[in-house]
C-alpha atoms as one frame of an Amber mdcrd trajectory, in Angstrom:
protein
 -28.857  28.740  -2.269 -26.529  25.639  -2.130 -24.933  25.286   1.340 -21.335
  23.990   1.563 -21.155  21.997   4.717 -17.807  21.917   6.495 -16.048  18.582
   6.172 -12.908  17.501   7.994 -10.504  14.858   6.619  -8.021  13.456   9.178
  -4.835  12.292   7.497  -3.247  13.377   4.215  -2.268  10.050   2.952  -3.459
   8.897  -0.372  -6.887   7.910   0.861  -7.585  11.194   2.603  -6.299  13.208
  -0.296  -8.329  11.318  -2.841 -11.466  11.727  -0.707 -10.752  15.516  -0.241
 -10.351  16.006  -3.923 -13.495  14.312  -4.642 -15.385  16.273  -1.989 -14.004
  19.664  -3.029 -14.860  18.945  -6.616 -18.375  18.062  -5.382 -18.919  21.371
  -3.695 -17.981  20.669  -0.076 -15.883  23.025   2.006 -13.270  20.409   2.963
 -10.206  20.830   5.262  -7.527  18.084   5.569  -5.627  17.894   8.789  -2.229
  16.175   8.810  -0.062  15.544  11.869   3.142  15.405   9.923   4.911  18.365
   8.204   3.985  17.228   4.669   1.216  15.321   2.957   1.741  11.678   1.961
   1.115   9.642   5.096   3.220   6.485   4.790   4.728   7.934   1.470   7.190
   9.908   3.505  10.705  11.331   3.035  13.379  11.109   5.689  15.915  13.888
   5.610  19.662  13.189   6.123  21.389  16.553   5.695  19.962  18.235   2.737
  19.026  14.913   1.097  15.431  13.663   1.015  15.449   9.797   1.330  12.197
   8.072   0.589  11.052   5.931   3.529   7.718   4.565   2.410   6.222   2.800
  -0.540   8.264   2.865  -3.739   6.318   0.598  -6.247   3.766   2.515  -8.283
   1.218   0.368 -10.148  -2.458   0.776 -11.488  -1.702   4.134 -12.904  -5.130
   4.419 -14.552  -6.694   4.729 -11.114  -4.904   8.001 -10.692  -5.385   9.171
 -14.314  -9.166   8.681 -13.702  -9.186  10.426 -10.355  -7.447  13.450 -11.854
  -9.809  13.422 -14.959 -12.842  13.416 -12.573 -11.812  16.705 -11.033 -10.893
  18.294 -14.275  -7.088  17.748 -14.167  -4.587  15.903 -16.268  -2.474  13.369
 -14.286   0.428  13.197 -16.758   0.725  16.995 -16.605   0.808  17.010 -12.787
   3.077  13.923 -12.236   5.947  12.844 -14.376   6.195   9.097 -14.638   8.474
   6.678 -16.472   7.270   3.063 -17.316   9.795   0.417 -16.268  10.678  -2.370
 -18.720  12.218  -4.405 -15.779   9.690  -4.942 -13.010  12.150  -6.360 -10.524
  15.409  -8.404 -10.295  15.329 -11.421  -8.041  18.274 -13.007  -6.278  18.427
 -16.388  -4.472  21.147 -17.712  -2.066  22.252 -20.332  -4.610  23.436 -17.469
  -6.872  20.628 -17.643  -9.410  18.938 -14.423 -10.755  15.777 -13.730 -12.521
  14.302 -10.537 -13.983  10.613 -10.084 -14.659   9.472  -7.702 -17.257   6.432
  -5.512 -18.186   6.566  -7.577 -21.527   5.144 -10.920 -20.557   6.694 -12.823
 -23.421  10.095 -11.536 -22.340   9.319 -12.775 -18.806   8.258 -16.146 -20.159
  11.563 -16.389 -22.091  13.538 -15.469 -18.994  11.737 -18.065 -16.943  12.381
 -20.671 -19.602  16.048 -19.907 -19.457  16.030 -19.926 -15.640  13.933 -23.113
 -14.858  12.953 -24.765 -18.168  10.024 -24.783 -20.639   7.530 -26.328 -18.228
   8.185 -23.479 -15.885   7.489 -20.974 -18.623   4.273 -22.845 -19.522   3.223
 -22.626 -15.796   3.941 -18.933 -15.838   1.715 -18.374 -18.855  -1.142 -20.238
 -17.115  -0.487 -18.204 -13.911  -0.850 -14.968 -15.954  -4.105 -16.093 -17.450
  -5.571 -17.114 -14.099  -4.318 -14.062 -12.151  -5.881 -11.870 -14.835  -9.137
 -13.740 -14.565  -9.118 -13.220 -10.740  -8.365  -9.475 -11.138 -11.138  -9.049
 -13.708 -13.649 -10.997 -11.586 -13.044  -8.660  -8.578 -12.167  -5.327 -10.090
 -15.574  -3.845 -10.655 -17.617  -6.200  -8.492 -15.569  -5.854  -5.307 -12.526
  -3.535  -5.282 -14.196  -0.472  -6.764 -17.643  -1.082  -5.092 -18.814  -0.054
  -1.664 -18.076  -3.052   0.561 -20.128  -5.961  -0.709 -20.626  -9.065   1.429
 -19.874 -12.561   0.182 -23.435 -13.290  -0.834 -23.823  -9.983  -2.673 -20.415
 -10.456  -4.349 -21.511 -13.921  -5.657 -24.763 -12.218  -7.000 -22.776  -9.375
  -8.647 -19.795 -11.333 -10.021 -21.552 -14.684 -10.675 -20.837 -18.174  -9.262
 -18.276 -18.931 -11.987 -16.237 -15.862 -11.108 -16.376 -16.778  -7.408 -14.927
 -20.207  -8.301 -12.221 -18.555 -10.346 -10.853 -16.482  -7.463 -10.163 -19.658
  -5.360 -10.844 -18.073  -1.911 -10.587 -21.475  -0.100  -7.170 -22.387  -1.469
  -4.033 -21.068   0.176  -1.710 -19.028  -2.084   1.293 -21.198  -1.330  -0.585
 -24.365  -2.249  -2.022 -22.753  -5.420   1.436 -21.700  -6.603   2.540 -25.287
  -6.550   0.071 -25.942  -9.432   2.068 -23.578 -11.717   5.575 -23.674 -10.345
   7.286 -26.850  -9.310  10.480 -24.920  -8.914  10.568 -23.601  -5.333  12.304
 -20.410  -6.304   9.425 -19.438  -8.477   6.905 -20.345  -5.875   8.810 -18.109
  -3.495   8.904 -15.226  -6.110   5.206 -15.263  -6.740   4.309 -15.958  -3.038
   6.081 -12.636  -2.127   3.189 -10.712  -3.623   1.221 -11.554  -0.502   3.540
  -9.239   1.431   2.386  -6.328  -0.780  -0.623  -6.185   1.545   1.312  -7.260
   4.515   0.301 -10.904   4.543   1.851 -14.264   4.978   1.892 -16.337   1.676
   1.355 -19.572   3.651  -1.944 -18.193   5.239  -3.247 -16.074   2.416  -5.901
 -17.099  -0.123  -4.991 -17.813  -3.667  -7.091 -14.751  -4.617  -3.957 -12.612
  -3.871  -2.574 -13.852  -7.206  -4.316 -10.807  -8.655  -1.648  -8.586  -7.142
   0.863 -10.129  -9.509  -1.413  -9.316 -12.404  -1.645  -5.644 -11.281   2.028
  -5.319 -11.194   2.598  -7.077 -14.605   0.134  -4.638 -16.073   2.857  -1.975
 -15.507   5.225  -0.392 -12.900   6.033   3.274 -13.228   8.884   5.349 -11.627
   7.656   8.764 -10.404  10.127  11.703 -10.655  10.549  12.608  -6.969   8.937
   9.357  -5.778   5.603   8.770  -4.288   5.846  11.804  -1.919   5.651  13.941
  -5.108   2.477  12.259  -6.087   0.989  13.166  -2.677   2.063  16.816  -3.124
   0.454  16.864  -6.647  -2.806  15.584  -5.159  -2.610  18.318  -2.439  -1.980
  21.030  -5.094  -5.172  19.797  -6.954  -7.235  19.812  -3.713  -6.116  23.460
  -3.063  -6.957  24.450  -6.738 -10.458  23.196  -6.064 -10.832  25.356  -2.975
  -9.910  22.834  -0.398  -7.508  23.403   2.438  -4.568  21.391   3.686  -3.235
  22.003   7.185  -0.007  20.170   8.081   1.566  19.943  11.607  -2.150  19.734
  12.775  -2.697  16.727  14.931  -6.256  15.780  15.765  -6.847  14.490  19.279
 -10.638  14.043  19.447 -13.862  13.927  17.414 -16.870  15.369  18.999 -20.439
  14.431  18.624 -23.743  16.166  19.265 -27.047  14.248  19.393 -25.337  11.171
  18.228 -23.605  12.482  15.149 -20.285  14.104  14.352 -20.135  17.788  15.111
 -16.441  18.846  15.335 -12.822  17.899  15.680 -10.389  18.961  18.320  -6.716
  19.734  17.541  -3.765  19.195  19.873  -3.519  22.980  20.158  -7.076  23.014
  21.616  -8.587  24.512  18.496 -12.148  23.271  17.846 -13.053  22.876  14.142
 -16.869  22.462  13.562 -17.532  19.701  10.973 -20.760  18.267   9.610 -18.839
  15.161   8.420 -15.438  13.608   9.128 -13.399  11.205   7.071 -10.648   9.414
   9.100  -7.658   8.253   7.004  -5.873   6.323   9.826  -5.767   2.798  11.090
  -9.125   2.000  12.500  -7.665   0.620  15.702  -7.116   4.193  16.672 -10.859
   4.295  17.376 -10.791   1.398  19.783  -7.923   2.722  21.720  -9.588   5.953
  22.333  -7.086   7.948  20.386  -9.872   9.992  18.778 -11.902  10.358  21.907
 -13.963   7.771  24.017 -17.189   8.340  22.102 -15.391   6.840  19.011 -14.391
   3.512  20.459 -17.220   1.563  18.949 -17.254   3.414  15.534 -16.197   0.182
  13.716 -15.774  -3.440  14.735 -12.655  -4.172  16.649  -9.644  -5.984  15.138
  -7.579  -8.320  17.180  -3.815  -8.054  17.316  -3.596 -11.374  15.659  -5.125
  -9.971  12.512  -2.564  -7.198  12.094  -0.608  -7.012   8.912   3.163  -7.184
   8.798   5.393  -4.336   9.906   8.905  -3.659   8.605  12.406  -2.471   9.351
  13.494   0.043   6.821  16.775   1.747   6.190  16.993   4.894   3.944  20.533
   5.735   2.948  22.650   7.606   0.556  25.987   6.292  -0.742  27.351   3.878
  -3.437  26.868   0.185  -3.965  29.428  -2.075  -5.527  28.781  -5.582  -7.003
  26.242  -6.891  -9.526  24.288  -4.393 -11.445  20.914  -3.387  -9.977  17.789
  -1.943 -11.586  15.316   0.047  -9.555  13.504  -2.778  -7.738  15.509  -5.749
  -6.306  14.546  -8.693  -4.091  17.036 -10.945  -2.156  15.293 -14.066  -0.966
  16.028 -15.935   2.234  17.254 -19.504   2.257  14.105 -20.983   4.026  10.962
 -18.960   3.224   8.701 -21.140   5.409  11.010 -20.636   8.411  11.079 -16.886
   7.748   7.280 -16.620   8.016   7.065 -18.928  10.910   9.342 -16.627  12.908
   7.226 -13.615  11.824   3.982 -15.322  12.737   5.499 -16.139  16.135   6.345
 -12.430  16.635   9.999 -12.659  16.106  12.298 -10.889  13.659  13.440 -13.415
  11.001  16.960 -14.491  11.466  17.449 -14.754   7.645  15.072 -12.221   6.120
  14.110 -11.628   2.587  15.295  -8.119   1.571  13.793  -5.600  -0.810  16.206
  -2.943  -2.064  15.075  -0.003  -4.101  17.771   1.928  -5.992  15.733   5.143
  -6.070  17.740   7.033  -8.650  17.794   4.140 -11.213  15.187   3.194 -13.877
  15.978   0.361 -16.247  19.688   0.725 -16.221  21.559  -1.522 -13.903  24.169
   1.213 -13.527  24.042   4.626 -11.834  23.902   6.926 -14.845  23.919  10.062
 -12.793  27.250   9.531 -11.102  27.965  10.527  -7.534  26.022   9.426  -4.479
  22.743   7.497  -4.892  19.663   7.038  -2.679  18.484   3.614  -1.494  15.677
   2.098   0.594  16.121  -1.316   2.155  13.278  -3.196   3.800  12.831  -6.417
   5.669   9.492  -7.717   7.068   8.962  -7.494  10.780   6.152  -8.543  13.200
   3.627  -5.797  14.114   4.656  -5.486  17.716   5.557  -1.870  17.830   3.299
  -1.247  20.911   4.484  -4.349  22.766   6.931  -3.554  25.568   8.259  -7.127
  25.569   9.317  -6.916  21.916  13.061  -6.412  21.702  13.790  -3.164  19.888
  16.524  -3.625  17.227  18.972  -0.798  17.428  19.676   0.934  14.079  23.223
  -0.548  13.799  21.742  -4.041  14.314  19.191  -3.353  11.555  21.801  -2.168
   9.183  24.097  -5.047   9.967  21.343  -7.549   9.225  20.664  -5.871   5.824
  24.278  -5.645   5.001  24.634  -9.380   5.734  21.978 -10.251   3.231  23.579
  -8.039   0.512  27.075  -9.235   1.111  25.983 -12.856   0.512  25.221 -11.715
  -3.012  28.415  -9.742  -3.506  26.751  -6.405  -3.021  28.554  -3.950  -0.817
  27.304  -0.725   0.601  29.764   2.157   0.595  28.325   4.748   2.955  27.715
   8.328   1.803  28.147  11.577   3.653  25.104  11.389   5.755  23.846   8.997
   8.282  21.306   6.259   7.348  17.769   6.686   8.822  16.317   3.528  10.200
  12.651   2.769  11.115  11.390  -0.125  13.270   7.922  -1.273  14.219   8.080
   1.015  17.319   8.856   3.969  15.052   5.949   3.118  12.741   3.652   2.744
  15.718   4.722   6.238  16.955   3.996   7.766  13.480   0.739   5.830  12.915
  -0.806   5.310  16.391  -2.895   2.230  16.924  -1.299   0.254  14.136   1.222
  -1.523  16.328   3.534  -0.757  13.392   1.474  -2.849  11.124   1.737  -1.025
   7.739  -1.209  -2.470   5.768  -4.094  -2.707   8.278  -5.481  -6.146   8.420
  -3.547  -9.045   7.031  -5.472 -10.990   4.377  -5.448 -14.480   6.012  -8.254
 -16.852   5.194 -11.209 -16.805   2.779 -13.142 -14.215   4.738 -10.469 -11.661
   5.529 -11.399  -9.271   2.664 -14.979  -9.146   3.997 -13.907  -8.316   7.520
 -12.513  -4.997   6.827 -14.729  -2.009   7.695 -16.397  -0.212   4.815 -16.509
   3.620   4.424 -19.507   4.134   6.685 -19.232   3.714  10.394 -21.727   3.278
  13.242 -21.672   7.045  13.935 -23.586   9.258  11.565 -21.294  11.669   9.698
 -18.132   9.632  10.449 -16.363   7.750   7.514 -13.207   5.884   7.006 -10.517
   5.633   4.302  -7.149   3.917   4.210  -5.438   0.615   4.130  -7.267  -0.780
   7.161 -10.678  -0.443   5.377 -12.288  -1.826   2.115 -10.805  -2.562  -0.453
  -7.466  -2.888   1.461  -3.809  -1.906   1.456  -1.494  -0.609  -1.252  -1.445
   2.759  -2.820  -4.015   2.063  -5.512  -6.383   0.318  -3.125  -6.007   3.085
  -0.515  -6.795   5.703  -3.228  -9.871   3.788  -4.196 -10.974   3.769  -0.552
 -10.861   7.546  -0.442 -13.152   7.798  -3.510 -15.535   5.343  -1.922 -15.634
   7.345   1.398 -16.262  10.525  -0.602 -19.064   8.776  -2.589 -20.639   7.678
   0.670 -20.396  11.010   2.190 -21.805  12.890  -0.822 -24.656  10.463  -1.132
 -25.536  10.867   2.516 -25.421  14.690   2.364 -27.536  14.676  -0.805 -30.195
  12.585   0.964 -30.835  15.677   3.233 -32.403  18.908   2.003 -29.358  20.967
   2.851 -26.890  20.049   0.253 -26.810  18.848  -3.319 -23.352  17.837  -4.907
 -22.303  19.861  -7.936 -21.791  17.942 -11.102 -18.283  16.665 -11.706 -16.610
  17.437 -15.075 -18.453  15.397 -17.683 -21.745  15.503 -15.800 -20.919  12.919
 -13.059 -21.912  13.784  -9.509 -20.765  10.620  -7.704 -17.919   8.214  -8.310
 -19.845   5.034  -8.989 -20.837   5.773 -12.556 -17.276   6.607 -13.636 -15.606
   3.829 -11.584 -17.528   1.319 -13.603 -15.761   2.232 -16.789 -12.227   2.241
 -15.409  -9.538  -0.435 -15.928
């Protein structure tokens, strides 16, 4: 008789949900515990009156990761989640009044860059595309989708020539100068480092691969990324798993050196033979999951935290230049902006990301009436630092309005109050993070190897999420969940008590199927 060991997953973000889906499909009795009222983790909605305003990630890339995950558990992603491919990846604005759109069609982007900065810039863009693709392909199967390899193992798997192609010892900002003499284009492609909460002046050139991932396609999800989380939760429950929201975990218990149970804020004790924690790993060191968990993974210093943010979710109308869904308004002095962030200060002249949530490729609001928007500026991860000056919501909104007004964009408020989130608010939602939204910043050649892997120092305890391998971002976090499930299923199968059931198509663990995914 096959036993189904009870497994607890703490956190219903994309990593926790992906892990739970894999475990349920593999035959485990899995329960996910989420402190917030709904699944999604950082992919949250803030409610202003009856309106749901997205307050988390908005850019959805690497769709095949999700198609493959759903297929592995016998589901169809496109039936569960309605997506629309975007022709315009983003529109970019500079203080000098210049504008540039990037497109999913690279030839179209090349033509736009030629018109923007000349034929040499377009030629540099084409070389950049070739090299960023090469970096992505060198690391996709050998590193990102594989249980955390060390640098020596990676060199053996990927080969020396691939290791040289990823340029780990060259800084991203310096490498971009090889392709883009125009400082505006250097600024544009340097911004991709912030997708994982990093500083483009300190990050390795390897992060060029993020640009490739985006240029492979950006999709709009009907209902936003919170709807994707809910679709994953439905699949989990279809497989027999359980999701419990408003269920905050305060402690993980051990017996004879291995995980034995979790304890909820209500006092309830839930026995568990294994636990996957989808939270910032600093929660361990701070004792937020019990004193016995403090040494579960290596500690991370505050200096290695990723960026935080100030976000404003609001409904209303915008007047001025037409906007597609994704828009970036650059600062006058990028280097100064990131120096101030590195020094722990809010930038005086920030770069602003504005998502027009109800638009797709049209620069106009086709629906009419009030629209939903999310504005974001980078902030230092000092949400747990009492000496950090907390910006009041009206100050945050004023700073964002000042950037937009410089470009002739005016916000006309809607019927409901904007919802503002600061580093302190993010720390309260995601304890131990300091408000850092992406785990560890990717600064220096070895940063990617310094993240914990799925396994910890405590038998039966595993990790998923943006603070562990392979890193931050919705696709990477989802991969981390699959890797955590694979590690757990492998370890359980090594005992005589449990043997995973075969996945649809005859696969019992993720590794075989991951190797065939692009």
